[in-house]
Short mmCIF file of C-alpha atoms in Angstrom, two decimals:
data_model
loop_
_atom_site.label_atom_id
_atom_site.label_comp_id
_atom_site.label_asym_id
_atom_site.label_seq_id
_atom_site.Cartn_x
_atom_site.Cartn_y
_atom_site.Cartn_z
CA UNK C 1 64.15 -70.96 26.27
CA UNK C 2 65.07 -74.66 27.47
CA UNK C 3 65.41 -74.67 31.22
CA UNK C 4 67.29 -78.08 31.12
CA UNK C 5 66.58 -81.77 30.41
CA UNK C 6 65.12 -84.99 32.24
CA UNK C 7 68.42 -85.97 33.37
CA UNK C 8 69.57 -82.39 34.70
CA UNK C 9 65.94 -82.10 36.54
CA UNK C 10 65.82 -85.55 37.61
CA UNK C 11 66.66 -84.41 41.29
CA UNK C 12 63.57 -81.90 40.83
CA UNK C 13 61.02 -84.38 39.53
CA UNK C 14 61.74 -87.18 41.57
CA UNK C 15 61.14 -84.42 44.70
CA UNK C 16 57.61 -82.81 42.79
CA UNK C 17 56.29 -86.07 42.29
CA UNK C 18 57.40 -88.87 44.76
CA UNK C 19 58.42 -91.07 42.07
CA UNK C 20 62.55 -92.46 42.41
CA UNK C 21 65.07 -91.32 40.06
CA UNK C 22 65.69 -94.78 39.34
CA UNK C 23 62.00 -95.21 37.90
CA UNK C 24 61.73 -91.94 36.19
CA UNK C 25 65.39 -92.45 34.44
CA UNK C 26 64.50 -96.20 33.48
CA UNK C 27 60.75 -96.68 33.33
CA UNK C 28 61.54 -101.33 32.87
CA UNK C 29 61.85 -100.94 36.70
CA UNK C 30 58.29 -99.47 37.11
CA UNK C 31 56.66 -103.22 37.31
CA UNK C 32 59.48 -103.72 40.31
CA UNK C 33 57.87 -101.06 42.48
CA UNK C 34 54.84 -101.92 44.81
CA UNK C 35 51.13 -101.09 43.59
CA UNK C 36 50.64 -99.13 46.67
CA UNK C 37 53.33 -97.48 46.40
CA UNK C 38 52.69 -96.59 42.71
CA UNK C 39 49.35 -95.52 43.90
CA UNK C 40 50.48 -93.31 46.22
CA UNK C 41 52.23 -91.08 43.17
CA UNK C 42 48.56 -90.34 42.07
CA UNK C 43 47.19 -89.43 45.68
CA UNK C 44 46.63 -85.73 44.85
CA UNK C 45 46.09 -85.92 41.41
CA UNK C 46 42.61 -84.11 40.57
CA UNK C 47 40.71 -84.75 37.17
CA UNK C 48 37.69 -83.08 35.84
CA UNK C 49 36.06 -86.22 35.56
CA UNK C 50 35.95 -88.87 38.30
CA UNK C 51 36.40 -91.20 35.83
CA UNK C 52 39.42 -90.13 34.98
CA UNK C 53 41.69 -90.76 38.56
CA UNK C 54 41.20 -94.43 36.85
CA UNK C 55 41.76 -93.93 33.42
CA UNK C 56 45.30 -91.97 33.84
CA UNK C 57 46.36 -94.53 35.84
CA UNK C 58 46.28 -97.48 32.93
CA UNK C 59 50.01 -97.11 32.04
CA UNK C 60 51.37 -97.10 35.20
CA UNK C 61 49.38 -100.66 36.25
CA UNK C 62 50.00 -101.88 32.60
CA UNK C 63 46.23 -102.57 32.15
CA UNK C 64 44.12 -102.01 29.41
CA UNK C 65 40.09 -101.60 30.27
CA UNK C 66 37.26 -99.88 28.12
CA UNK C 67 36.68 -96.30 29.01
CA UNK C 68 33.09 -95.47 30.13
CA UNK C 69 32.41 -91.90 30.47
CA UNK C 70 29.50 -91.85 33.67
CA UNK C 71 30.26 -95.03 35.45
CA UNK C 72 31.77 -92.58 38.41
CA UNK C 73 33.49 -94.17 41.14
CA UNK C 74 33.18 -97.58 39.57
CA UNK C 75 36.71 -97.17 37.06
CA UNK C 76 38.58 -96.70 40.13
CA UNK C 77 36.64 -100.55 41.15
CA UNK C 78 37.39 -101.97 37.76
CA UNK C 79 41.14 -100.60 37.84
CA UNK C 80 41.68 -102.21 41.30
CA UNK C 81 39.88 -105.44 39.31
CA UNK C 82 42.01 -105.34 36.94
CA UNK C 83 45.47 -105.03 38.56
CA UNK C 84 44.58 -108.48 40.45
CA UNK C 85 44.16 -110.18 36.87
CA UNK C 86 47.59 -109.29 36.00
CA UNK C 87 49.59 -109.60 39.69
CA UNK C 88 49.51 -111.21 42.87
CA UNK C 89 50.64 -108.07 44.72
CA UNK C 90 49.00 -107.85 48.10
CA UNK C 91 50.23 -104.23 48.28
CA UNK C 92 47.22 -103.05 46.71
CA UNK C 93 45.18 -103.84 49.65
CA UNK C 94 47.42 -101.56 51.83
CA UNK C 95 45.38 -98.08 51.55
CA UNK C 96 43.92 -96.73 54.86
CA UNK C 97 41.33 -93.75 54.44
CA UNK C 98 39.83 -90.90 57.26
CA UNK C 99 36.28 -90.96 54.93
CA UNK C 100 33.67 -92.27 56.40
CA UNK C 101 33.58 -91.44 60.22
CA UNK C 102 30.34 -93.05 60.56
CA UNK C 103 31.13 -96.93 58.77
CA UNK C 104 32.65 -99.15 61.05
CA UNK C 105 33.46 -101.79 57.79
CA UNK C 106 34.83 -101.66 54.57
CA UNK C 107 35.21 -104.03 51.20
CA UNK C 108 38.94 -104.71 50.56
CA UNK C 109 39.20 -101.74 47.74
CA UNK C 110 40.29 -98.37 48.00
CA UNK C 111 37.46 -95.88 47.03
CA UNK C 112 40.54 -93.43 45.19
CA UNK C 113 44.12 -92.93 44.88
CA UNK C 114 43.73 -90.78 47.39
CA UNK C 115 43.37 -93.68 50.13
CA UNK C 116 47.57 -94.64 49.28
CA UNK C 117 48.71 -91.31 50.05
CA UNK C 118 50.93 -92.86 53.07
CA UNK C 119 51.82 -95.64 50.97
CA UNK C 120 55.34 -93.49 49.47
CA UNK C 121 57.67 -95.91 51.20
CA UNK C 122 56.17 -99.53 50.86
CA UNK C 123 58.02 -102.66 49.01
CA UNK C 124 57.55 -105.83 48.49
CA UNK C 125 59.26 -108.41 50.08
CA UNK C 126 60.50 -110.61 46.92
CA UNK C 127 62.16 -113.54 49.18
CA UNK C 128 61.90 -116.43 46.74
CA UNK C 129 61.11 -118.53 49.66
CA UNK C 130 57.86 -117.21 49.98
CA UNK C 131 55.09 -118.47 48.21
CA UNK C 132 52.70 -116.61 46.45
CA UNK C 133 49.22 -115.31 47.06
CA UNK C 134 46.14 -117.04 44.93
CA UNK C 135 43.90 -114.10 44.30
CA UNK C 136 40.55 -114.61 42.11
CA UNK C 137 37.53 -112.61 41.92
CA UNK C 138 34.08 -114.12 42.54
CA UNK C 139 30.33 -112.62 43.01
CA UNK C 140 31.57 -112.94 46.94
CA UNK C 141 34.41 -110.52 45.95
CA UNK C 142 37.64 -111.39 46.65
CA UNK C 143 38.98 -115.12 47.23
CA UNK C 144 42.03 -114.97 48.66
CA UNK C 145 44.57 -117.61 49.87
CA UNK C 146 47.05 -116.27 52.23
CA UNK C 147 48.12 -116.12 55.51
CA UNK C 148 45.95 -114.60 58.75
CA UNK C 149 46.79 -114.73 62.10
CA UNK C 150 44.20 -114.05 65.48
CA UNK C 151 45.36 -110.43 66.23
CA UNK C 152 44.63 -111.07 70.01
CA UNK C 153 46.98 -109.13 72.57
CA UNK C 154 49.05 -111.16 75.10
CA UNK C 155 49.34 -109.95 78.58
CA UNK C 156 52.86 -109.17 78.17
CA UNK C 157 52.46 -107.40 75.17
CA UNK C 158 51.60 -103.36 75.98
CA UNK C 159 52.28 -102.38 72.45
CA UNK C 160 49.83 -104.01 70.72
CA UNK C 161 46.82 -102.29 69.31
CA UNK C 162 44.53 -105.04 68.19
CA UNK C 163 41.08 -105.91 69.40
CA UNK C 164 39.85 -109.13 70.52
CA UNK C 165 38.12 -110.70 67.15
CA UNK C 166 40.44 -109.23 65.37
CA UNK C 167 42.31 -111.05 62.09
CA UNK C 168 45.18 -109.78 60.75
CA UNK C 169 46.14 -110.46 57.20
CA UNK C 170 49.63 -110.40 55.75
CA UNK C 171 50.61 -108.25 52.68
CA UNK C 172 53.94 -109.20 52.23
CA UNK C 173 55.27 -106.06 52.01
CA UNK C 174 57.10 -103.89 54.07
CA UNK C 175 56.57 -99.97 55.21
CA UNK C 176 60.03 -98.47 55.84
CA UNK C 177 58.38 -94.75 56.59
CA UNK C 178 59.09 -94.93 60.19
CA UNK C 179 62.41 -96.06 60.11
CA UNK C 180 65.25 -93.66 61.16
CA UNK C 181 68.24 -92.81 59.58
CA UNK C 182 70.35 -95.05 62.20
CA UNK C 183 67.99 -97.73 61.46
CA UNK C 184 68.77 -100.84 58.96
CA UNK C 185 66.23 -102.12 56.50
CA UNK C 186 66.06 -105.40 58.29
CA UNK C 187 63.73 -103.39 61.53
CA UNK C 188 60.87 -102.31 58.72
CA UNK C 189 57.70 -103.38 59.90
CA UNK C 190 55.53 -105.93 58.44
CA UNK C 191 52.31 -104.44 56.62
CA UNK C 192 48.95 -106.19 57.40
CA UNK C 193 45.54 -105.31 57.44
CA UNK C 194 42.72 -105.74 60.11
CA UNK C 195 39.61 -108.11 58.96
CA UNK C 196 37.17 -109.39 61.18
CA UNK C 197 34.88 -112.27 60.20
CA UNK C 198 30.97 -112.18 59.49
CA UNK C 199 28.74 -115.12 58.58
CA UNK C 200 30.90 -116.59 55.49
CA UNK C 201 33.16 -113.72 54.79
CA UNK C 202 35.22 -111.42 56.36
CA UNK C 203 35.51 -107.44 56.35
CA UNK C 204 38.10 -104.76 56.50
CA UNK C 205 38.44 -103.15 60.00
CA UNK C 206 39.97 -100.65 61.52
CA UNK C 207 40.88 -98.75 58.67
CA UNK C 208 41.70 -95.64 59.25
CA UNK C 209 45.57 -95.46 60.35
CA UNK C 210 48.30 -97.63 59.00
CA UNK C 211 48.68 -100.98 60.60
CA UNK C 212 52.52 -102.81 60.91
CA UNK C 213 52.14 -105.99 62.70
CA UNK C 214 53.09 -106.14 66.41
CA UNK C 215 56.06 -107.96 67.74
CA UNK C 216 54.10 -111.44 68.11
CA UNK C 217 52.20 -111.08 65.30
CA UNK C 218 55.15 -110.05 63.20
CA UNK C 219 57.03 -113.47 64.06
CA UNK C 220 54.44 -115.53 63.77
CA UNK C 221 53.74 -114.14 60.09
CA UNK C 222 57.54 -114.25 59.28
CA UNK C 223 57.18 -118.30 60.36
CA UNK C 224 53.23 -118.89 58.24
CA UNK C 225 54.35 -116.95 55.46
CA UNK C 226 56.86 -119.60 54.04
CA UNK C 227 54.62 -122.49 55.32
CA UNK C 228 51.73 -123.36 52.66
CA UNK C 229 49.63 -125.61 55.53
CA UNK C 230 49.61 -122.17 57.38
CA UNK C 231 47.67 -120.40 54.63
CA UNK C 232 44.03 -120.34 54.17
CA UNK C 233 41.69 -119.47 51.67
CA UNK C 234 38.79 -116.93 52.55
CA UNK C 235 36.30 -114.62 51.29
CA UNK C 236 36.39 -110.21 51.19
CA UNK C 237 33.94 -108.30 49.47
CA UNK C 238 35.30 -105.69 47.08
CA UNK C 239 32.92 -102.71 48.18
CA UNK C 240 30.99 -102.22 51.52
CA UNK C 241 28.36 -100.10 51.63
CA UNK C 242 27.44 -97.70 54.42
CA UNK C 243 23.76 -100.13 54.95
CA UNK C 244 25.29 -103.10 54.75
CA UNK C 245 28.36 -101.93 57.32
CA UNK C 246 25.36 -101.21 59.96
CA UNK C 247 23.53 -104.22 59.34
CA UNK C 248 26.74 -106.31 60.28
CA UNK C 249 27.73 -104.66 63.37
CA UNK C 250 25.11 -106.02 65.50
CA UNK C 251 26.34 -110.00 63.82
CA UNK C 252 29.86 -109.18 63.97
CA UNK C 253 29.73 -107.08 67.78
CA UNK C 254 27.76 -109.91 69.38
CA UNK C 255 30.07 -111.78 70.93
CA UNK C 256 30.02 -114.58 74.09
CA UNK C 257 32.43 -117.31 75.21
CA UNK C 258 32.31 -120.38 76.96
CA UNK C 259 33.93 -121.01 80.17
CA UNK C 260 35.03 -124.69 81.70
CA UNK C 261 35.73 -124.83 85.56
CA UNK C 262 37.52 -128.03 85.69
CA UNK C 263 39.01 -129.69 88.70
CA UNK C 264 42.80 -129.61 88.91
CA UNK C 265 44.32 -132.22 86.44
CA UNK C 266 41.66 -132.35 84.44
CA UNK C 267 41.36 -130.68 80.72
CA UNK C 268 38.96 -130.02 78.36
CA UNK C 269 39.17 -130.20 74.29
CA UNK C 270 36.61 -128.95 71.35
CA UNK C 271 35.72 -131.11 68.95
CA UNK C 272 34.14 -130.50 65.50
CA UNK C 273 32.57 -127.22 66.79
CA UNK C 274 29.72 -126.00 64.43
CA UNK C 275 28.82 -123.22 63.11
CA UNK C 276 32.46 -122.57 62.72
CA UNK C 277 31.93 -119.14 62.61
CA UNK C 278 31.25 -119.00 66.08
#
């Protein structure tokens, strides 16, 4: 006995499984909704096979990729791999994950779906005035060209949560989860990530709860991401292992500075500093 149709249950669906009526009544729009986002429909979904979390997923990213029963964990990898082939959105880099209590650093990929479970309420921001990402994959990982800014805190700013050596990087995208219903679209928060920077590359930080930009970060971005001479291009390994996250702390925690008494009137500038790391 019929118990209705897609259009009669669309109210029902849309509820069960997080995806808009919109999307589920016309699936053309399904490219216009953000890869986290789409991710974020698959966050409970449980296979027999690891493998599988990846595989399902092909139609939804519109990517087509060999299937290789016993690669594990790895399709997931080659899934995230092959969604930057085919777009430029930054989105995908917006998972945040509670695993790994004991690894300080992570690669720029998500480990599962799982990892864009508060990802429901992210979109792009399509402005045509802003320029898009360059994304390529190397044996580094992932070269990006985008916008960072120094996530340091100002002393009037109580609000802000970043650490000193902290980077944050844009994703052009915007999380409108914590907005209330009295609140306009125009007060969602900026998404960016935390990286901090190790010898020639730099790693994800601070994973573990979902990062909007604070107030001065937020502007600045707003400015650098419609300014090209603002964007830079940088280096983010795809995976981090738990090894190689300890053997970085003790590079990345070291830290010293370098401080100038100088009579009144007087100023000091740096000039061609090397290693530029430091």
């Amino acid at each position: 006995m019929p118990i209705g149709d897609k259009e009669s249950l669309l109210g029902t669906l849309s509820s069960i499984t997080k995806i808009d009526g919109h999307v589920l009544s016309d699936s053309s729009l399904l490219s216009t909704v953000a890869v986290a986002q789409r991710m974020s429909w698959a966050a409970k979904r449980q296979t027999t096979r690891v493998e599988d979390l990846a595989y399902c997923l092909f139609d939804l990213f519109d990517v087509n990729l060999p299937l290789i029963y016993g690669e594990g964990t790895k399709a997931f990898i080659r899934l995230q791999e092959a969604i930057i082939q085919e777009s430029d959105d930054l989105s995908l880099f917006a998972w945040t994950s509670q695993r790994d209590e004991d690894q300080r650093y992570r690669g720029i990929f998500a480990k599962a779906p799982e990892e864009f479970a508060g990802c429901g309420s992210i979109v792009r921001d399509m402005s045509p005035l802003i320029p898009s990402a360059i994304l390529s994959l190397n044996n580094k990982g992932l070269e990006i060209t985008t916008t960072i800014a120094l996530g340091t805190r100002p002393s009037w700013d109580n609000s802000s949560s970043c650490d000193y050596g902290d980077y944050m990087m844009d994703l052009r995208c915007f999380d409108f989860s914590h907005l209330s219903s009295l609140q306009t679209q125009a007060e969602a928060k900026h998404v960016a990530i935390y990286l901090v920077r190790g010898a020639d590359e730099y790693v994800r930080h601070r994973f573990r709860a979902k990062m909007c930009s604070p107030y001065h970060v937020d502007q600045y971005l707003s400015l650098a991401r419609r300014d090209n001479s603002m964007s830079t291009t940088i280096h983010i390994p795809k995976i981090l292992r738990r090894a190689e996250s300890l053997a970085l702390e003790p590079r990345i925690l070291t830290k010293f500075k370098v401080v100038w008494d100088l009579p009144v009137g007087f100023a000091g500038e740096i000039l061609d500093p090397q290693p530029l790391r430091l």
